[in-house]
Coordinates of C-alpha atoms in Angstrom, one line a residue:
M1 CA 69.9 13.5 44.7
T2 CA 68.3 17.0 44.9
F3 CA 70.3 20.2 45.5
E4 CA 68.5 20.7 48.8
L5 CA 69.4 17.2 50.0
A6 CA 73.0 17.6 48.8
S7 CA 73.3 20.9 50.7
V8 CA 71.9 19.5 53.9
L9 CA 74.2 16.4 53.7
V10 CA 77.2 18.7 53.2
L11 CA 76.2 20.7 56.3
L12 CA 75.7 17.4 58.2
I13 CA 79.1 16.0 57.2
A14 CA 80.9 19.3 57.9
S15 CA 79.2 19.5 61.4
L16 CA 80.2 15.9 62.2
V17 CA 83.8 16.6 61.3
L18 CA 83.9 19.7 63.4
F19 CA 82.2 17.8 66.3
V20 CA 84.9 15.2 66.2
L21 CA 87.7 17.8 65.9
G22 CA 86.3 19.8 68.8
K23 CA 87.1 23.1 67.1
P24 CA 85.2 25.3 67.2
R25 CA 83.0 24.3 70.2
M26 CA 79.9 22.3 69.5
D27 CA 77.5 25.1 70.4
V28 CA 79.3 27.4 68.0
V29 CA 78.9 24.8 65.3
A30 CA 75.2 24.7 66.1
V31 CA 74.9 28.4 65.7
M32 CA 76.7 28.2 62.4
L33 CA 74.0 25.7 61.3
V34 CA 71.2 28.0 62.4
I35 CA 72.8 30.7 60.2
A36 CA 73.4 28.5 57.2
M37 CA 70.1 26.5 57.1
P38 CA 67.8 29.3 55.8
F39 CA 70.1 29.6 52.8
T40 CA 69.1 26.1 51.7
G41 CA 65.5 27.2 51.2
L42 CA 64.2 24.3 53.3
I43 CA 63.4 26.3 56.4
S44 CA 62.7 29.9 57.2
V45 CA 64.7 32.1 59.6
S46 CA 61.9 31.9 62.2
E47 CA 61.9 28.1 61.9
A48 CA 65.7 28.0 62.3
L49 CA 65.3 29.9 65.6
E50 CA 62.3 27.9 66.9
G51 CA 64.7 25.5 68.7
F52 CA 65.4 28.2 71.3
S53 CA 61.8 28.0 72.4
D54 CA 61.4 24.3 72.3
P55 CA 59.9 22.8 75.5
S56 CA 62.8 20.3 75.8
V57 CA 65.3 23.2 75.9
I58 CA 63.3 25.0 78.6
L59 CA 63.0 21.8 80.6
I60 CA 66.7 21.1 80.5
A61 CA 67.6 24.6 81.5
A62 CA 65.2 24.4 84.5
L63 CA 66.7 21.0 85.6
F64 CA 70.2 22.6 85.7
V65 CA 68.8 25.0 88.3
V66 CA 67.2 22.2 90.3
G67 CA 70.4 20.3 90.4
E68 CA 72.3 23.4 91.6
A69 CA 69.8 23.9 94.4
L70 CA 70.5 20.4 95.7
V71 CA 74.2 21.2 95.8
R72 CA 73.8 24.6 97.5
T73 CA 71.4 23.3 100.2
G74 CA 73.8 20.5 101.2
V75 CA 71.6 17.7 99.9
T76 CA 74.4 16.2 97.7
Q77 CA 77.0 16.6 100.5
W78 CA 74.7 14.8 102.9
I79 CA 74.3 11.9 100.5
G80 CA 78.1 11.8 100.2
D81 CA 78.4 11.7 104.0
Q82 CA 75.9 8.8 104.2
L83 CA 77.8 6.9 101.5
S84 CA 81.0 7.1 103.6
L85 CA 79.2 6.3 106.8
R86 CA 77.3 3.3 105.5
S87 CA 80.1 1.6 103.6
G88 CA 81.7 0.6 106.9
G89 CA 85.3 0.4 105.5
S90 CA 84.4 -2.3 103.0
E91 CA 85.5 -1.7 99.4
A92 CA 82.8 -3.9 97.9
K93 CA 80.1 -2.2 99.9
M94 CA 81.5 1.2 99.0
L95 CA 81.4 0.3 95.3
V96 CA 77.8 -0.9 95.5
L97 CA 76.6 2.1 97.4
L98 CA 78.6 4.5 95.3
M99 CA 77.0 3.2 92.1
L100 CA 73.5 3.2 93.6
F101 CA 73.8 6.7 95.0
A102 CA 75.5 8.1 91.9
A103 CA 72.9 6.6 89.6
G104 CA 70.0 7.6 91.8
L105 CA 71.1 11.2 92.2
S106 CA 72.0 11.5 88.5
A107 CA 68.5 10.4 87.6
F108 CA 67.3 13.8 88.7
M109 CA 70.2 16.2 88.0
S110 CA 73.2 16.5 85.6
S111 CA 75.4 13.4 85.6
T112 CA 78.5 15.5 85.1
G113 CA 77.6 17.6 88.1
V114 CA 77.1 14.5 90.2
V115 CA 80.4 13.0 89.3
A116 CA 82.1 16.4 90.1
I117 CA 80.5 16.2 93.5
F118 CA 81.4 12.6 94.2
I119 CA 85.1 12.9 93.1
P120 CA 86.3 14.4 96.4
I121 CA 84.1 12.0 98.3
V122 CA 85.6 9.0 96.5
L123 CA 89.1 10.3 97.0
S124 CA 88.5 10.7 100.7
A125 CA 86.9 7.3 101.0
A126 CA 89.7 5.6 99.1
R127 CA 92.3 7.1 101.5
K128 CA 90.3 6.0 104.6
M129 CA 90.1 2.5 103.3
H130 CA 93.7 2.5 102.1
I131 CA 92.8 1.6 98.5
R132 CA 93.6 3.2 95.2
P133 CA 91.0 5.6 93.8
N134 CA 91.1 4.0 90.3
R135 CA 89.1 1.0 91.7
L136 CA 86.2 3.4 92.4
M137 CA 86.4 6.2 89.9
M138 CA 85.3 4.2 86.8
P139 CA 82.4 2.6 88.7
L140 CA 81.3 6.2 89.5
S141 CA 81.3 7.3 85.9
I142 CA 79.6 4.2 84.7
A143 CA 76.8 4.6 87.2
A144 CA 76.4 8.2 86.2
L145 CA 76.0 7.3 82.6
I146 CA 73.5 4.5 83.3
S147 CA 71.4 7.0 85.1
G148 CA 70.3 8.2 81.7
M149 CA 68.4 4.9 81.4
L150 CA 66.4 5.5 84.6
T151 CA 64.2 8.6 84.3
L152 CA 62.9 10.9 81.6
V153 CA 64.8 13.9 83.0
A154 CA 68.1 12.1 83.6
T155 CA 69.8 13.2 80.4
P156 CA 69.0 15.7 77.5
P157 CA 68.6 13.0 74.8
N158 CA 65.7 11.5 76.7
M159 CA 63.9 14.8 76.8
V160 CA 64.7 15.6 73.2
L161 CA 63.3 12.3 72.0
N162 CA 60.3 12.5 74.2
A163 CA 59.5 16.0 72.8
E164 CA 59.8 14.7 69.3
L165 CA 57.3 11.9 70.0
I166 CA 54.8 14.5 71.5
R167 CA 55.4 16.8 68.5
Q168 CA 54.4 13.9 66.2
G169 CA 51.1 13.4 68.1
Y170 CA 52.1 10.5 70.4
D171 CA 51.8 10.3 74.2
G172 CA 55.5 10.4 74.9
F173 CA 57.3 8.4 77.6
G174 CA 56.4 8.1 81.2
F175 CA 58.7 9.5 83.9
F176 CA 60.1 6.1 85.1
E177 CA 59.5 4.2 81.8
F178 CA 63.2 4.2 81.1
S179 CA 63.9 2.3 84.3
L180 CA 62.4 -0.9 82.8
F181 CA 65.7 -1.1 80.9
G182 CA 68.0 0.9 83.1
V183 CA 67.5 -1.1 86.3
P184 CA 68.6 -4.4 84.8
V185 CA 71.6 -2.7 83.2
L186 CA 72.5 -1.0 86.6
I187 CA 72.3 -4.3 88.5
F188 CA 74.5 -6.0 86.0
A189 CA 76.9 -3.1 86.0
I190 CA 77.3 -3.3 89.8
L191 CA 78.0 -7.0 89.7
Y192 CA 80.2 -6.6 86.6
M193 CA 82.3 -3.9 88.3
L194 CA 82.7 -6.0 91.5
F195 CA 84.4 -8.5 89.3
M196 CA 86.3 -6.1 86.9
R197 CA 87.7 -3.8 89.5
R198 CA 90.7 -6.1 89.8
F199 CA 91.7 -5.0 86.3
L200 CA 91.6 -1.3 87.2
G201 CA 94.4 -1.5 89.8
P202 CA 96.0 -3.7 92.5
G203 CA 93.8 -4.6 95.4
E204 CA 96.4 -4.6 98.1
Q205 CA 96.2 -1.8 100.7
I206 CA 98.4 1.2 100.0
A207 CA 100.8 2.6 102.6
T208 CA 99.1 4.3 105.6
A209 CA 101.0 7.5 105.0
D210 CA 99.7 7.6 101.4
S211 CA 96.1 6.9 102.5
L212 CA 95.9 9.9 104.8
R213 CA 94.2 13.1 103.7
P214 CA 96.8 15.5 102.4
R215 CA 98.0 18.4 104.6
F216 CA 99.1 21.8 103.4
P217 CA 102.8 20.9 103.3
N218 CA 102.0 17.7 101.3
L219 CA 100.2 19.7 98.7
L220 CA 103.0 22.2 98.4
E221 CA 105.4 19.3 97.9
R222 CA 103.2 17.7 95.3
Y223 CA 103.2 20.9 93.2
G224 CA 107.0 21.3 93.5
L225 CA 106.6 24.4 95.7
T226 CA 108.6 23.2 98.7
D227 CA 111.7 25.0 97.5
R228 CA 109.7 28.0 96.4
I229 CA 107.8 28.9 99.6
A230 CA 109.4 31.1 102.2
R231 CA 108.6 33.0 105.4
I232 CA 109.6 36.6 105.5
A233 CA 109.7 38.5 108.8
V234 CA 109.0 42.2 109.1
P235 CA 111.2 43.4 112.0
A236 CA 110.3 46.3 114.2
G237 CA 111.6 49.5 112.6
S238 CA 111.5 48.1 109.1
N239 CA 111.0 50.7 106.4
V240 CA 108.1 48.7 105.0
T241 CA 106.0 48.9 108.2
G242 CA 102.8 50.7 107.3
Q243 CA 103.1 50.1 103.6
R244 CA 100.3 48.3 101.7
L245 CA 100.9 45.0 100.0
D246 CA 100.4 46.5 96.6
E247 CA 103.0 49.2 97.4
L248 CA 105.4 46.5 98.5
G249 CA 105.2 44.8 95.1
L250 CA 103.8 41.5 96.4
F251 CA 100.9 41.7 94.0
A252 CA 103.1 42.7 91.0
R253 CA 105.1 40.7 88.5
D254 CA 108.4 40.8 90.4
G255 CA 108.8 37.1 91.2
V256 CA 107.1 37.1 94.6
A257 CA 103.4 36.4 95.4
I258 CA 102.0 36.4 98.9
F259 CA 100.1 33.5 100.1
A260 CA 99.1 34.6 103.7
I261 CA 100.0 37.0 106.5
E262 CA 100.9 35.5 109.9
R263 CA 100.1 38.1 112.5
R264 CA 100.7 37.8 116.2
T265 CA 97.8 38.7 118.6
R266 CA 97.3 38.4 122.3
H267 CA 95.7 34.9 121.7
G268 CA 98.7 33.7 119.6
S269 CA 99.1 33.8 115.8
E270 CA 96.4 34.2 113.2
F271 CA 96.6 33.9 109.4
L272 CA 95.1 36.6 107.3
L273 CA 94.1 36.6 103.7
P274 CA 96.4 38.9 101.6
Q275 CA 94.5 42.0 100.5
A276 CA 96.0 44.6 98.1
H277 CA 95.3 47.4 100.6
E278 CA 96.3 45.5 103.7
P279 CA 99.0 47.5 105.6
I280 CA 102.1 45.7 106.9
V281 CA 102.5 45.6 110.7
A282 CA 105.7 45.3 112.6
N283 CA 106.5 41.6 113.4
D284 CA 104.3 40.3 110.7
R285 CA 105.4 37.2 108.9
L286 CA 104.7 37.0 105.2
I287 CA 104.3 33.5 103.6
V288 CA 105.3 34.0 100.0
I289 CA 105.6 31.9 96.8
L290 CA 108.7 32.5 94.6
S291 CA 108.4 32.4 90.9
S292 CA 111.3 29.9 90.8
P293 CA 113.8 28.3 93.2
S294 CA 116.6 30.4 91.8
F295 CA 114.8 33.7 92.6
D296 CA 117.1 36.1 94.5
I297 CA 115.1 36.2 97.7
D298 CA 118.1 37.5 99.7
G299 CA 118.5 40.4 97.4
Y300 CA 114.7 41.1 97.6
M301 CA 114.7 41.1 101.4
A302 CA 117.7 43.3 101.6
A303 CA 116.1 45.8 99.2
H304 CA 112.9 45.9 101.4
D305 CA 114.5 45.6 104.8
L306 CA 113.1 42.2 105.6
Q307 CA 114.4 39.1 107.3
R308 CA 114.1 35.4 106.4
C309 CA 112.6 33.0 108.8
A310 CA 113.2 29.2 109.2
P311 CA 112.1 27.2 106.1
I312 CA 108.7 25.6 106.1
K313 CA 108.7 21.9 106.7
T314 CA 106.0 19.2 107.0
S315 CA 105.7 19.8 110.7
T316 CA 105.4 23.6 110.3
P317 CA 101.9 24.9 111.0
L318 CA 100.3 26.6 108.1
P319 CA 97.1 28.6 107.6
N320 CA 94.0 26.6 108.2
R321 CA 91.0 28.4 109.8
D322 CA 90.9 31.5 107.6
V323 CA 93.1 30.8 104.6
G324 CA 92.5 27.6 102.7
L325 CA 94.5 25.5 100.3
V326 CA 92.9 23.0 98.0
E327 CA 93.3 21.1 94.7
A328 CA 90.8 21.6 91.9
M329 CA 90.7 20.2 88.4
V330 CA 89.9 22.0 85.1
P331 CA 87.0 20.1 83.6
P332 CA 86.2 19.6 79.9
N333 CA 84.4 22.7 78.4
S334 CA 85.5 24.9 81.3
P335 CA 85.7 28.6 80.3
L336 CA 89.2 28.5 81.9
V337 CA 90.6 26.2 79.2
G338 CA 93.1 28.0 77.0
K339 CA 93.5 30.9 79.5
S340 CA 96.2 31.7 82.0
P341 CA 95.3 32.4 85.6
V342 CA 96.0 36.1 84.9
E343 CA 93.8 36.1 81.8
A344 CA 91.0 34.4 83.6
Q345 CA 91.3 37.0 86.5
L346 CA 90.8 34.2 89.0
R347 CA 92.1 36.3 91.9
T348 CA 90.1 39.4 91.0
I349 CA 86.8 37.5 90.3
S350 CA 86.9 34.6 92.8
E351 CA 89.4 35.6 95.5
L352 CA 91.5 32.5 94.6
S353 CA 95.2 32.5 93.8
V354 CA 96.7 29.8 91.6
L355 CA 99.9 28.7 93.4
G356 CA 100.8 25.7 91.1
I357 CA 99.6 23.6 88.2
C358 CA 100.1 19.9 87.6
R359 CA 99.7 18.4 84.1
S360 CA 99.7 14.6 83.6
Q361 CA 100.5 14.4 87.4
Q362 CA 103.7 16.5 86.9
P363 CA 104.2 20.0 88.2
V364 CA 104.4 22.7 85.5
E365 CA 107.6 24.6 85.7
G366 CA 107.9 28.3 85.3
D367 CA 105.6 31.2 86.2
V368 CA 102.1 29.6 86.5
A369 CA 100.5 33.0 86.2
D370 CA 101.2 32.9 82.5
T371 CA 100.6 29.2 81.9
Q372 CA 97.6 28.4 79.7
M373 CA 95.3 25.9 81.5
K374 CA 94.2 22.7 79.8
A375 CA 91.3 20.3 80.5
G376 CA 92.5 17.8 83.1
D377 CA 95.0 20.1 84.7
T378 CA 94.9 20.2 88.5
L379 CA 95.5 23.6 90.2
L380 CA 96.7 24.3 93.7
L381 CA 94.5 27.2 94.9
S382 CA 94.6 29.4 98.0
G383 CA 91.8 31.6 99.3
P384 CA 89.1 31.8 101.9
W385 CA 87.4 28.6 102.9
T386 CA 84.0 30.1 102.1
T387 CA 85.2 30.7 98.5
I388 CA 86.6 27.2 98.3
Q389 CA 83.3 25.7 99.4
R390 CA 81.6 27.7 96.7
L391 CA 83.6 25.8 94.1
Q392 CA 81.1 23.0 94.5
G393 CA 78.6 25.4 93.0
H394 CA 80.7 26.3 90.0
R395 CA 81.6 22.8 88.8
R396 CA 81.6 24.0 85.2
D397 CA 84.7 26.2 86.0
L398 CA 86.6 24.0 88.4
V399 CA 86.0 20.6 90.0
L400 CA 87.0 20.6 93.7
L401 CA 89.1 17.6 94.6
E402 CA 89.7 16.2 98.1
L403 CA 89.8 18.8 100.8
P404 CA 93.0 18.8 102.9
E405 CA 93.0 17.8 106.6
E406 CA 93.1 21.4 107.7
A407 CA 89.6 21.9 106.2
E408 CA 88.1 20.3 109.3
D409 CA 88.6 23.6 111.0
Y410 CA 86.0 25.1 108.7
V411 CA 82.5 23.5 108.7
P412 CA 79.9 25.1 106.3
E413 CA 76.3 25.4 107.5
R414 CA 73.7 23.4 105.7
K415 CA 70.4 25.3 105.1
R416 CA 67.1 24.4 103.7
A417 CA 68.1 20.8 102.7
K418 CA 64.7 19.4 103.7
T419 CA 62.9 22.1 101.8
A420 CA 64.8 21.3 98.6
I421 CA 64.1 17.6 99.0
A422 CA 60.4 18.2 99.5
I423 CA 60.3 20.5 96.4
L424 CA 62.2 17.9 94.3
A425 CA 59.8 15.1 95.5
A426 CA 56.8 17.3 94.5
M427 CA 58.4 17.8 91.0
V428 CA 58.9 14.1 90.5
L429 CA 55.3 13.2 91.5
A430 CA 53.9 15.9 89.3
M431 CA 55.9 14.7 86.3
T432 CA 55.1 11.0 87.0
F433 CA 51.3 11.6 87.0
G434 CA 51.5 14.2 84.1
V435 CA 49.7 16.9 86.1
L436 CA 51.1 19.6 83.7
P437 CA 53.6 19.6 80.8
N438 CA 57.1 18.7 82.1
A439 CA 58.7 22.0 81.1
Q440 CA 56.0 23.9 83.1
I441 CA 56.5 21.7 86.1
A442 CA 60.2 22.3 86.0
L443 CA 59.8 26.1 85.8
I444 CA 57.4 26.0 88.8
T445 CA 60.0 24.0 90.7
C446 CA 62.6 26.6 90.0
V447 CA 60.4 29.4 91.2
A448 CA 59.6 27.4 94.4
L449 CA 63.3 26.8 95.1
G450 CA 63.9 30.5 94.7
V451 CA 61.0 31.6 96.9
F452 CA 62.1 29.3 99.7
G453 CA 65.7 30.5 99.5
C454 CA 67.2 27.3 98.1
I455 CA 68.9 29.2 95.3
D456 CA 69.4 32.8 94.3
L457 CA 69.0 34.3 90.9
Q458 CA 72.6 34.7 90.1
S459 CA 73.5 31.1 91.1
A460 CA 70.5 29.9 89.0
Y461 CA 71.9 31.6 85.9
R462 CA 75.4 30.4 86.5
A463 CA 74.1 26.8 87.0
I464 CA 72.7 26.6 83.4
N465 CA 75.0 25.0 80.9
W466 CA 74.3 27.4 78.1
Q467 CA 76.5 25.4 75.7
T468 CA 74.2 22.4 75.9
L469 CA 71.1 24.5 75.4
V470 CA 72.5 26.3 72.3
L471 CA 73.7 23.0 70.9
I472 CA 70.2 21.5 71.3
A473 CA 68.4 24.6 70.0
G474 CA 70.6 24.6 66.9
M475 CA 70.3 21.0 66.1
I476 CA 66.5 20.8 66.4
P477 CA 65.8 22.9 63.2
F478 CA 68.6 21.0 61.4
A479 CA 66.7 17.8 62.0
L480 CA 63.7 19.5 60.4
A481 CA 65.7 20.6 57.4
L482 CA 67.1 17.1 57.0
E483 CA 63.6 15.7 57.1
R484 CA 62.2 18.1 54.5
A485 CA 65.2 17.5 52.2
G486 CA 64.4 13.8 52.2
G487 CA 67.5 12.8 54.2
V488 CA 65.5 11.1 56.9
D489 CA 63.5 9.0 54.5
L490 CA 66.7 8.1 52.6
A491 CA 68.3 6.8 55.8
A492 CA 65.2 5.0 56.9
T493 CA 64.8 3.4 53.4
T494 CA 68.4 2.3 53.4
V495 CA 67.9 0.5 56.7
L496 CA 64.7 -1.1 55.6
D497 CA 66.0 -2.2 52.3
T498 CA 68.9 -3.9 54.1
F499 CA 67.2 -5.3 57.1
G500 CA 63.5 -4.9 56.4
E501 CA 62.9 -8.6 55.9
S502 CA 64.7 -9.4 59.1
A503 CA 63.2 -9.7 62.6
P504 CA 62.5 -6.4 64.4
R505 CA 65.3 -7.1 66.8
V506 CA 67.8 -7.0 63.9
V507 CA 66.6 -3.5 63.0
L508 CA 66.7 -2.4 66.6
G509 CA 70.2 -3.8 67.0
T510 CA 71.3 -1.8 63.9
L511 CA 69.7 1.4 65.2
F512 CA 71.4 0.9 68.6
L513 CA 74.9 0.3 67.0
V514 CA 74.7 3.3 64.8
T515 CA 73.5 5.6 67.6
M516 CA 76.1 4.3 70.1
T517 CA 78.9 4.7 67.5
L518 CA 77.9 8.3 66.7
S519 CA 77.7 9.0 70.5
L520 CA 81.3 8.0 70.9
F521 CA 82.5 10.8 68.7
M522 CA 80.0 13.6 69.1
S523 CA 77.5 14.8 71.7
N524 CA 74.9 12.2 72.6
T525 CA 72.3 15.1 72.5
A526 CA 73.2 16.0 68.9
T527 CA 73.1 12.3 68.1
A528 CA 69.6 12.0 69.6
V529 CA 68.4 15.0 67.6
L530 CA 69.6 13.5 64.4
M531 CA 68.6 9.9 65.0
G532 CA 65.2 10.6 66.4
P533 CA 63.5 11.4 63.1
I534 CA 65.3 8.5 61.4
A535 CA 63.9 6.1 64.1
L536 CA 60.4 7.5 63.6
A537 CA 60.7 7.0 59.8
I538 CA 61.9 3.4 60.2
A539 CA 59.0 2.7 62.5
K540 CA 56.6 4.2 60.0
G541 CA 58.1 2.2 57.2
M542 CA 57.7 -1.0 59.2
G543 CA 54.2 -0.1 60.2
A544 CA 55.3 -0.4 63.8
S545 CA 54.8 1.6 67.0
P546 CA 57.5 4.4 67.2
E547 CA 58.1 4.0 71.0
P548 CA 60.5 1.0 70.9
F549 CA 62.6 2.7 68.2
M550 CA 62.8 6.0 70.0
M551 CA 63.6 4.2 73.3
C552 CA 66.3 2.3 71.5
V553 CA 68.0 5.6 70.4
A554 CA 67.7 6.9 74.0
L555 CA 69.3 3.9 75.5
A556 CA 72.1 3.8 72.9
A557 CA 72.8 7.5 73.5
S558 CA 73.6 6.8 77.1
T559 CA 76.0 3.9 76.3
A560 CA 79.2 6.1 76.3
F561 CA 81.4 3.7 78.3
M562 CA 84.1 2.9 75.8
T563 CA 86.3 6.0 75.4
P564 CA 87.3 8.8 77.8
V565 CA 86.2 11.4 75.2
A566 CA 82.7 9.9 74.7
S567 CA 81.3 11.9 77.7
P568 CA 82.4 14.7 80.0
V569 CA 81.7 12.2 82.8
N570 CA 84.6 10.0 81.6
L571 CA 86.9 12.9 81.2
L572 CA 86.3 14.0 84.8
V573 CA 87.5 10.7 86.3
L574 CA 90.4 10.2 83.8
N575 CA 93.0 12.0 85.8
P576 CA 91.9 11.3 89.4
G577 CA 91.7 7.6 88.5
G578 CA 94.9 7.6 86.6
Y579 CA 93.3 5.8 83.7
R580 CA 94.5 5.2 80.2
F581 CA 92.4 5.1 77.0
V582 CA 92.6 1.3 76.9
D583 CA 91.1 1.0 80.4
F584 CA 87.8 2.5 79.2
L585 CA 87.8 0.2 76.2
K586 CA 88.4 -3.0 78.0
I587 CA 85.8 -2.2 80.8
G588 CA 83.3 -0.4 78.6
A589 CA 83.0 -2.6 75.6
P590 CA 81.5 -5.7 77.4
L591 CA 79.1 -3.4 79.3
A592 CA 78.0 -1.7 76.1
L593 CA 77.4 -5.1 74.5
F594 CA 75.3 -6.2 77.5
T595 CA 73.3 -2.9 77.3
M596 CA 72.5 -3.6 73.7
I597 CA 71.4 -7.1 74.5
V598 CA 69.1 -5.9 77.2
A599 CA 67.6 -3.2 74.9
V600 CA 67.2 -5.5 71.9
G601 CA 65.8 -8.3 74.0
L602 CA 63.3 -6.3 76.1
L603 CA 62.0 -3.7 73.7
P604 CA 59.8 -6.0 71.7
I605 CA 58.5 -7.4 74.9
V606 CA 57.7 -4.1 76.6
Y607 CA 56.3 -2.5 73.5
A608 CA 53.8 -4.0 71.0
F609 CA 55.0 -3.8 67.4

């Protein structure tokens, strides 16, 4: 073994260990590789940086923007509405339509984004049909993962492997070529989940009260805030009349945080958002959240010349038209993970206040302002409805869960949905017929979406998952270094020496198993970058066409059904579905086996060896 090969293998093993540990983040590990690789002498600094200009990286970035435009123009919400409308109250019909819609939409945009969009839709549908969400959440995640087997642009591994084929002088894959394998898997998965849903939870109808959409008081009770919310009246002649909220201390760390202002008008009462410079008016009622049930509210009111009103109960009206209250989940890789609400400056940046935090379905005690957030935490947020609706456009930060009943008083306007659909259709047609390189088509699509007002520049930049792009850009030159060091040939030779005399299906099955196993513990994109050159070398050693081997890697990289940590898609449904680790294993393992059988069975038929 040469020094160059040994050094690259050390970097490979170290990066795999860090990927599994999750610290530091995978994109940081990729940057570390970019820095370290030139020191091996295998690639230059300019070659180490070439990944950032790779067409597949540009294509993936552009598709993030396309997906965001579909959300902002209301296309995805319209699809969700159609799903609820056409299911007709049937659980089986809902499951079939959900998987078809989720897979179809994920075939053209981020599967993680699609699942984030569908979670509140599934929660709402489950309540209306009086069934438990866990019977629908896993079918949602499975369909989103299978979408990677439907189109070229459905998932980054497909685009990375296609780019490698083109780089080696081959034609690459067609836009819908993946669907030859994905459609049979999707059909089987739908039938499979219709049968296996019984193992996800009881099928009996849940109590009617539990099936209704939550109302504000229900949410407060769920987060343990019932004993910590109070109405404070400002009597005429009070010494706080005319003072601003920040002067009154309701924005300070003194144990009280204001949720809303109830102000009487000639038309009745209205609820106002708390603003730091908002002056207090006589006869105002302040709805506040106490830091703990033991807080001395009586002493606080006496010190500020305030009066306590009747306690808030389930029947008590709460803010609805102007002030919203909603649950949101902290997704994996969110920039909020590891930060407290104060450190994240949620109120300053997004106009949202964190009233409570639930972890493992239990309210977090103590002052939530200083509580560090973790992936999977659910937050109770208050703020303007317009801001809450915009959460759907920032799914990387927070995933909006089911809207409360009071949200019906606020109906957002859908604009330019037909324009976005037309532009998307044009993109698909152009990619299908190969009019231009895919990256160029995607960039033109982004420009068209911006010109026609489907997305603004700031939203476009926010939509891009920079961690994914940096990860891919860092791993591409590493694959080149591994190839130059002889690591790719070594891996291919090992496989050929072991299975070379066997039938091609045995080699394909081995390649599928190795890729699928790696994808369970590290990013499927990183797996594709590493396994792509090995698949090409195996094909060359067998004197066979490279397409079936590269397609095998692509299909295996999308088979992340068996663990909740194998994909962000699985992590998103983990808490809303109330699943355990074993649930993914018992449902996902047979499905992964069937996918391998389809791949190994069809690849030699579709492609000539």
